[in-house]
């Protein structure tokens, strides 16, 4: 590579690095959890349904009293 090509390469690298800066709006947001297996999804869904059922039974007990 000659001198001019090296300079162009450095400028391109710097320009690309500027585009990769972190967006301040996403700093406090938690990262994506990644892949969730089928078994894990079923487990989470069962937990959600039990919580919903508990809130429904609590609500109906209060209205019948």
mmCIF file of N, CA, C and O in Angstrom:
data_model
loop_
_atom_site.group_PDB
_atom_site.id
_atom_site.type_symbol
_atom_site.label_atom_id
_atom_site.label_comp_id
_atom_site.label_asym_id
_atom_site.label_seq_id
_atom_site.Cartn_x
_atom_site.Cartn_y
_atom_site.Cartn_z
ATOM 1 N N UNK A 1 0.841 -1.181 0.000
ATOM 2 C CA UNK A 1 0.000 0.000 0.000
ATOM 3 C C UNK A 1 0.882 1.238 0.000
ATOM 4 O O UNK A 1 1.856 1.324 0.739
ATOM 5 N N UNK A 2 0.479 2.167 -0.800
ATOM 6 C CA UNK A 2 1.260 3.397 -0.783
ATOM 7 C C UNK A 2 0.716 4.355 0.285
ATOM 8 O O UNK A 2 -0.263 4.055 0.972
ATOM 9 N N UNK A 3 1.357 5.469 0.441
ATOM 10 C CA UNK A 3 1.036 6.416 1.501
ATOM 11 C C UNK A 3 -0.400 6.937 1.390
ATOM 12 O O UNK A 3 -1.120 7.031 2.395
ATOM 13 N N UNK A 4 -0.833 7.239 0.171
ATOM 14 C CA UNK A 4 -2.185 7.779 -0.040
ATOM 15 C C UNK A 4 -3.250 6.747 0.351
ATOM 16 O O UNK A 4 -4.252 7.072 0.987
ATOM 17 N N UNK A 5 -3.030 5.491 0.011
ATOM 18 C CA UNK A 5 -3.975 4.428 0.345
ATOM 19 C C UNK A 5 -4.078 4.231 1.860
ATOM 20 O O UNK A 5 -5.165 4.007 2.393
ATOM 21 N N UNK A 6 -2.937 4.325 2.560
ATOM 22 C CA UNK A 6 -2.944 4.188 4.005
ATOM 23 C C UNK A 6 -3.761 5.301 4.659
ATOM 24 O O UNK A 6 -4.531 5.063 5.594
ATOM 25 N N UNK A 7 -3.597 6.510 4.162
ATOM 26 C CA UNK A 7 -4.333 7.651 4.711
ATOM 27 C C UNK A 7 -5.833 7.478 4.481
ATOM 28 O O UNK A 7 -6.641 7.694 5.387
ATOM 29 N N UNK A 8 -6.213 7.050 3.285
ATOM 30 C CA UNK A 8 -7.627 6.829 2.963
ATOM 31 C C UNK A 8 -8.216 5.745 3.863
ATOM 32 O O UNK A 8 -9.333 5.870 4.362
ATOM 33 N N UNK A 9 -7.447 4.693 4.097
ATOM 34 C CA UNK A 9 -7.906 3.604 4.952
ATOM 35 C C UNK A 9 -8.134 4.082 6.386
ATOM 36 O O UNK A 9 -9.124 3.745 7.024
ATOM 37 N N UNK A 10 -7.217 4.898 6.909
ATOM 38 C CA UNK A 10 -7.361 5.431 8.262
ATOM 39 C C UNK A 10 -8.590 6.328 8.370
ATOM 40 O O UNK A 10 -9.343 6.262 9.347
ATOM 41 N N UNK A 11 -8.816 7.167 7.362
ATOM 42 C CA UNK A 11 -9.970 8.069 7.368
ATOM 43 C C UNK A 11 -11.264 7.267 7.347
ATOM 44 O O UNK A 11 -12.221 7.575 8.072
ATOM 45 N N UNK A 12 -11.300 6.213 6.541
ATOM 46 C CA UNK A 12 -12.493 5.374 6.465
ATOM 47 C C UNK A 12 -12.752 4.670 7.801
ATOM 48 O O UNK A 12 -13.900 4.554 8.244
ATOM 49 N N UNK A 13 -11.694 4.202 8.453
ATOM 50 C CA UNK A 13 -11.831 3.546 9.749
ATOM 51 C C UNK A 13 -12.393 4.504 10.793
ATOM 52 O O UNK A 13 -13.259 4.149 11.590
ATOM 53 N N UNK A 14 -11.887 5.733 10.791
ATOM 54 C CA UNK A 14 -12.368 6.735 11.750
ATOM 55 C C UNK A 14 -13.839 7.071 11.496
ATOM 56 O O UNK A 14 -14.613 7.228 12.435
ATOM 57 N N UNK A 15 -14.216 7.185 10.231
ATOM 58 C CA UNK A 15 -15.612 7.486 9.893
ATOM 59 C C UNK A 15 -16.530 6.363 10.354
ATOM 60 O O UNK A 15 -17.618 6.607 10.885
ATOM 61 N N UNK A 16 -16.089 5.129 10.159
ATOM 62 C CA UNK A 16 -16.888 3.988 10.597
ATOM 63 C C UNK A 16 -17.007 3.966 12.117
ATOM 64 O O UNK A 16 -18.069 3.671 12.669
ATOM 65 N N UNK A 17 -15.940 4.293 12.818
ATOM 66 C CA UNK A 17 -15.954 4.311 14.279
ATOM 67 C C UNK A 17 -16.917 5.368 14.801
ATOM 68 O O UNK A 17 -17.579 5.172 15.810
ATOM 69 N N UNK A 18 -17.009 6.495 14.111
ATOM 70 C CA UNK A 18 -17.953 7.540 14.526
ATOM 71 C C UNK A 18 -19.393 7.054 14.429
ATOM 72 O O UNK A 18 -20.235 7.422 15.242
ATOM 73 N N UNK A 19 -19.687 6.247 13.424
ATOM 74 C CA UNK A 19 -21.046 5.721 13.257
ATOM 75 C C UNK A 19 -21.394 4.698 14.326
ATOM 76 O O UNK A 19 -22.567 4.478 14.633
ATOM 77 N N UNK A 20 -20.387 4.050 14.894
ATOM 78 C CA UNK A 20 -20.624 2.998 15.879
ATOM 79 C C UNK A 20 -20.715 3.515 17.309
ATOM 80 O O UNK A 20 -20.739 2.722 18.238
ATOM 81 N N UNK A 21 -20.780 4.830 17.496
ATOM 82 C CA UNK A 21 -20.867 5.366 18.846
ATOM 83 C C UNK A 21 -22.155 4.922 19.510
ATOM 84 O O UNK A 21 -23.170 4.702 18.866
ATOM 85 N N UNK A 22 -22.134 4.828 20.841
ATOM 86 C CA UNK A 22 -23.298 4.388 21.602
ATOM 87 C C UNK A 22 -24.328 5.504 21.639
ATOM 88 O O UNK A 22 -24.002 6.655 21.896
ATOM 89 N N UNK A 23 -25.575 5.138 21.403
ATOM 90 C CA UNK A 23 -26.674 6.093 21.452
ATOM 91 C C UNK A 23 -27.017 6.350 22.918
ATOM 92 O O UNK A 23 -27.279 5.404 23.658
ATOM 93 N N UNK A 24 -27.049 7.600 23.378
ATOM 94 C CA UNK A 24 -27.330 7.875 24.785
ATOM 95 C C UNK A 24 -28.718 7.402 25.225
ATOM 96 O O UNK A 24 -28.943 7.153 26.400
ATOM 97 N N UNK A 25 -29.656 7.249 24.313
ATOM 98 C CA UNK A 25 -31.005 6.814 24.665
ATOM 99 C C UNK A 25 -31.023 5.344 25.089
ATOM 100 O O UNK A 25 -31.918 4.917 25.804
ATOM 101 N N UNK A 26 -30.033 4.570 24.668
ATOM 102 C CA UNK A 26 -30.034 3.138 24.967
ATOM 103 C C UNK A 26 -29.095 2.752 26.106
ATOM 104 O O UNK A 26 -28.908 1.567 26.365
ATOM 105 N N UNK A 27 -28.520 3.719 26.795
ATOM 106 C CA UNK A 27 -27.536 3.398 27.830
ATOM 107 C C UNK A 27 -28.188 2.699 29.018
ATOM 108 O O UNK A 27 -27.680 1.722 29.533
ATOM 109 N N UNK A 28 -29.346 3.148 29.482
ATOM 110 C CA UNK A 28 -29.969 2.563 30.652
ATOM 111 C C UNK A 28 -30.841 1.365 30.363
ATOM 112 O O UNK A 28 -31.305 0.694 31.270
ATOM 113 N N UNK A 29 -31.054 1.044 29.098
ATOM 114 C CA UNK A 29 -31.941 -0.052 28.718
ATOM 115 C C UNK A 29 -31.205 -1.374 28.871
ATOM 116 O O UNK A 29 -30.056 -1.500 28.439
ATOM 117 N N UNK A 30 -31.831 -2.378 29.486
ATOM 118 C CA UNK A 30 -31.155 -3.675 29.608
ATOM 119 C C UNK A 30 -30.993 -4.348 28.245
ATOM 120 O O UNK A 30 -31.791 -4.122 27.336
ATOM 121 N N UNK A 31 -29.976 -5.160 28.143
ATOM 122 C CA UNK A 31 -29.697 -5.847 26.883
ATOM 123 C C UNK A 31 -30.738 -6.928 26.622
ATOM 124 O O UNK A 31 -31.432 -7.383 27.531
ATOM 125 N N UNK A 32 -30.826 -7.346 25.378
ATOM 126 C CA UNK A 32 -31.740 -8.430 25.033
ATOM 127 C C UNK A 32 -31.275 -9.706 25.714
ATOM 128 O O UNK A 32 -30.086 -9.957 25.861
ATOM 129 N N UNK A 33 -32.240 -10.506 26.115
ATOM 130 C CA UNK A 33 -31.887 -11.703 26.864
ATOM 131 C C UNK A 33 -31.330 -12.805 25.976
ATOM 132 O O UNK A 33 -30.715 -13.730 26.457
ATOM 133 N N UNK A 34 -31.557 -12.730 24.681
ATOM 134 C CA UNK A 34 -31.042 -13.752 23.789
ATOM 135 C C UNK A 34 -32.064 -14.838 23.539
ATOM 136 O O UNK A 34 -33.263 -14.636 23.698
ATOM 137 N N UNK A 35 -31.599 -16.018 23.182
ATOM 138 C CA UNK A 35 -32.487 -17.122 22.852
ATOM 139 C C UNK A 35 -33.141 -17.677 24.102
ATOM 140 O O UNK A 35 -32.492 -17.883 25.131
ATOM 141 N N UNK A 36 -34.444 -17.890 24.033
ATOM 142 C CA UNK A 36 -35.180 -18.507 25.129
ATOM 143 C C UNK A 36 -35.698 -19.849 24.627
ATOM 144 O O UNK A 36 -36.417 -19.915 23.635
ATOM 145 N N UNK A 37 -35.312 -20.913 25.308
ATOM 146 C CA UNK A 37 -35.680 -22.249 24.856
ATOM 147 C C UNK A 37 -37.180 -22.482 25.023
ATOM 148 O O UNK A 37 -37.876 -21.766 25.735
ATOM 149 N N UNK A 38 -37.674 -23.511 24.348
ATOM 150 C CA UNK A 38 -39.092 -23.842 24.387
ATOM 151 C C UNK A 38 -39.525 -24.198 25.809
ATOM 152 O O UNK A 38 -40.592 -23.787 26.269
ATOM 153 N N UNK A 39 -38.683 -24.927 26.518
ATOM 154 C CA UNK A 39 -38.993 -25.303 27.893
ATOM 155 C C UNK A 39 -39.045 -24.071 28.793
ATOM 156 O O UNK A 39 -39.918 -23.955 29.658
ATOM 157 N N UNK A 40 -38.118 -23.155 28.580
ATOM 158 C CA UNK A 40 -38.088 -21.930 29.383
ATOM 159 C C UNK A 40 -39.320 -21.067 29.113
ATOM 160 O O UNK A 40 -39.895 -20.496 30.032
ATOM 161 N N UNK A 41 -39.752 -20.994 27.836
ATOM 162 C CA UNK A 41 -40.962 -20.239 27.511
ATOM 163 C C UNK A 41 -42.180 -20.847 28.179
ATOM 164 O O UNK A 41 -43.038 -20.134 28.700
ATOM 165 N N UNK A 42 -42.262 -22.170 28.196
ATOM 166 C CA UNK A 42 -43.385 -22.855 28.838
ATOM 167 C C UNK A 42 -43.384 -22.577 30.338
ATOM 168 O O UNK A 42 -44.437 -22.343 30.940
ATOM 169 N N UNK A 43 -42.203 -22.584 30.929
ATOM 170 C CA UNK A 43 -42.076 -22.307 32.356
ATOM 171 C C UNK A 43 -42.543 -20.888 32.680
ATOM 172 O O UNK A 43 -43.299 -20.669 33.625
ATOM 173 N N UNK A 44 -42.093 -19.911 31.876
ATOM 174 C CA UNK A 44 -42.497 -18.523 32.089
ATOM 175 C C UNK A 44 -43.994 -18.337 31.893
ATOM 176 O O UNK A 44 -44.644 -17.598 32.632
ATOM 177 N N UNK A 45 -44.544 -19.018 30.897
ATOM 178 C CA UNK A 45 -45.975 -18.912 30.636
ATOM 179 C C UNK A 45 -46.781 -19.496 31.794
ATOM 180 O O UNK A 45 -47.795 -18.922 32.204
ATOM 181 N N UNK A 46 -46.329 -20.604 32.352
ATOM 182 C CA UNK A 46 -47.051 -21.200 33.482
ATOM 183 C C UNK A 46 -46.992 -20.292 34.704
ATOM 184 O O UNK A 46 -47.959 -20.175 35.450
ATOM 185 N N UNK A 47 -45.849 -19.638 34.915
ATOM 186 C CA UNK A 47 -45.736 -18.699 36.023
ATOM 187 C C UNK A 47 -46.692 -17.528 35.839
ATOM 188 O O UNK A 47 -47.343 -17.086 36.786
ATOM 189 N N UNK A 48 -46.785 -17.023 34.609
ATOM 190 C CA UNK A 48 -47.693 -15.913 34.322
ATOM 191 C C UNK A 48 -49.142 -16.309 34.555
ATOM 192 O O UNK A 48 -49.912 -15.552 35.143
ATOM 193 N N UNK A 49 -49.515 -17.492 34.111
ATOM 194 C CA UNK A 49 -50.907 -17.922 34.274
ATOM 195 C C UNK A 49 -51.250 -18.129 35.748
ATOM 196 O O UNK A 49 -52.350 -17.796 36.177
ATOM 197 N N UNK A 50 -50.300 -18.639 36.537
ATOM 198 C CA UNK A 50 -50.584 -18.818 37.967
ATOM 199 C C UNK A 50 -50.727 -17.473 38.660
ATOM 200 O O UNK A 50 -51.575 -17.308 39.530
ATOM 201 N N UNK A 51 -49.931 -16.495 38.256
ATOM 202 C CA UNK A 51 -50.046 -15.162 38.851
ATOM 203 C C UNK A 51 -51.380 -14.524 38.475
ATOM 204 O O UNK A 51 -52.035 -13.901 39.302
ATOM 205 N N UNK A 52 -51.803 -14.703 37.233
ATOM 206 C CA UNK A 52 -53.078 -14.155 36.781
ATOM 207 C C UNK A 52 -54.224 -14.835 37.521
ATOM 208 O O UNK A 52 -55.165 -14.179 37.966
ATOM 209 N N UNK A 53 -54.133 -16.148 37.678
ATOM 210 C CA UNK A 53 -55.175 -16.887 38.398
ATOM 211 C C UNK A 53 -55.265 -16.427 39.855
ATOM 212 O O UNK A 53 -56.351 -16.289 40.409
ATOM 213 N N UNK A 54 -54.113 -16.193 40.486
ATOM 214 C CA UNK A 54 -54.108 -15.732 41.871
ATOM 215 C C UNK A 54 -54.764 -14.370 42.001
ATOM 216 O O UNK A 54 -55.527 -14.118 42.929
ATOM 217 N N UNK A 55 -54.470 -13.470 41.065
ATOM 218 C CA UNK A 55 -55.076 -12.138 41.135
ATOM 219 C C UNK A 55 -56.573 -12.219 40.877
ATOM 220 O O UNK A 55 -57.348 -11.494 41.497
ATOM 221 N N UNK A 56 -56.996 -13.119 39.989
ATOM 222 C CA UNK A 56 -58.427 -13.272 39.721
ATOM 223 C C UNK A 56 -59.158 -13.841 40.929
ATOM 224 O O UNK A 56 -60.261 -13.417 41.254
ATOM 225 N N UNK A 57 -58.576 -14.804 41.614
ATOM 226 C CA UNK A 57 -59.232 -15.388 42.778
ATOM 227 C C UNK A 57 -59.267 -14.388 43.923
ATOM 228 O O UNK A 57 -60.243 -14.330 44.662
ATOM 229 N N UNK A 58 -58.225 -13.591 44.081
ATOM 230 C CA UNK A 58 -58.229 -12.567 45.122
ATOM 231 C C UNK A 58 -59.331 -11.548 44.866
ATOM 232 O O UNK A 58 -60.021 -11.114 45.779
ATOM 233 N N UNK A 59 -59.492 -11.179 43.635
ATOM 234 C CA UNK A 59 -60.492 -10.176 43.266
ATOM 235 C C UNK A 59 -61.906 -10.723 43.487
ATOM 236 O O UNK A 59 -62.760 -10.011 44.000
ATOM 237 N N UNK A 60 -62.161 -11.970 43.133
ATOM 238 C CA UNK A 60 -63.489 -12.529 43.295
ATOM 239 C C UNK A 60 -63.813 -12.753 44.766
ATOM 240 O O UNK A 60 -64.955 -12.617 45.176
ATOM 241 N N UNK A 61 -62.833 -13.067 45.595
ATOM 242 C CA UNK A 61 -63.060 -13.243 47.035
ATOM 243 C C UNK A 61 -63.484 -11.925 47.671
ATOM 244 O O UNK A 61 -64.350 -11.899 48.543
ATOM 245 N N UNK A 62 -62.893 -10.836 47.232
ATOM 246 C CA UNK A 62 -63.225 -9.530 47.794
ATOM 247 C C UNK A 62 -64.642 -9.103 47.405
ATOM 248 O O UNK A 62 -65.344 -8.472 48.181
ATOM 249 N N UNK A 63 -65.069 -9.436 46.200
ATOM 250 C CA UNK A 63 -66.386 -9.014 45.748
ATOM 251 C C UNK A 63 -67.500 -9.847 46.375
ATOM 252 O O UNK A 63 -68.597 -9.356 46.552
ATOM 253 N N UNK A 64 -67.210 -11.084 46.774
ATOM 254 C CA UNK A 64 -68.244 -11.928 47.374
ATOM 255 C C UNK A 64 -68.438 -11.636 48.852
ATOM 256 O O UNK A 64 -69.455 -11.979 49.418
ATOM 257 N N UNK A 65 -67.501 -11.003 49.478
ATOM 258 C CA UNK A 65 -67.610 -10.725 50.911
ATOM 259 C C UNK A 65 -68.479 -9.549 51.200
ATOM 260 O O UNK A 65 -68.790 -8.650 50.709
#
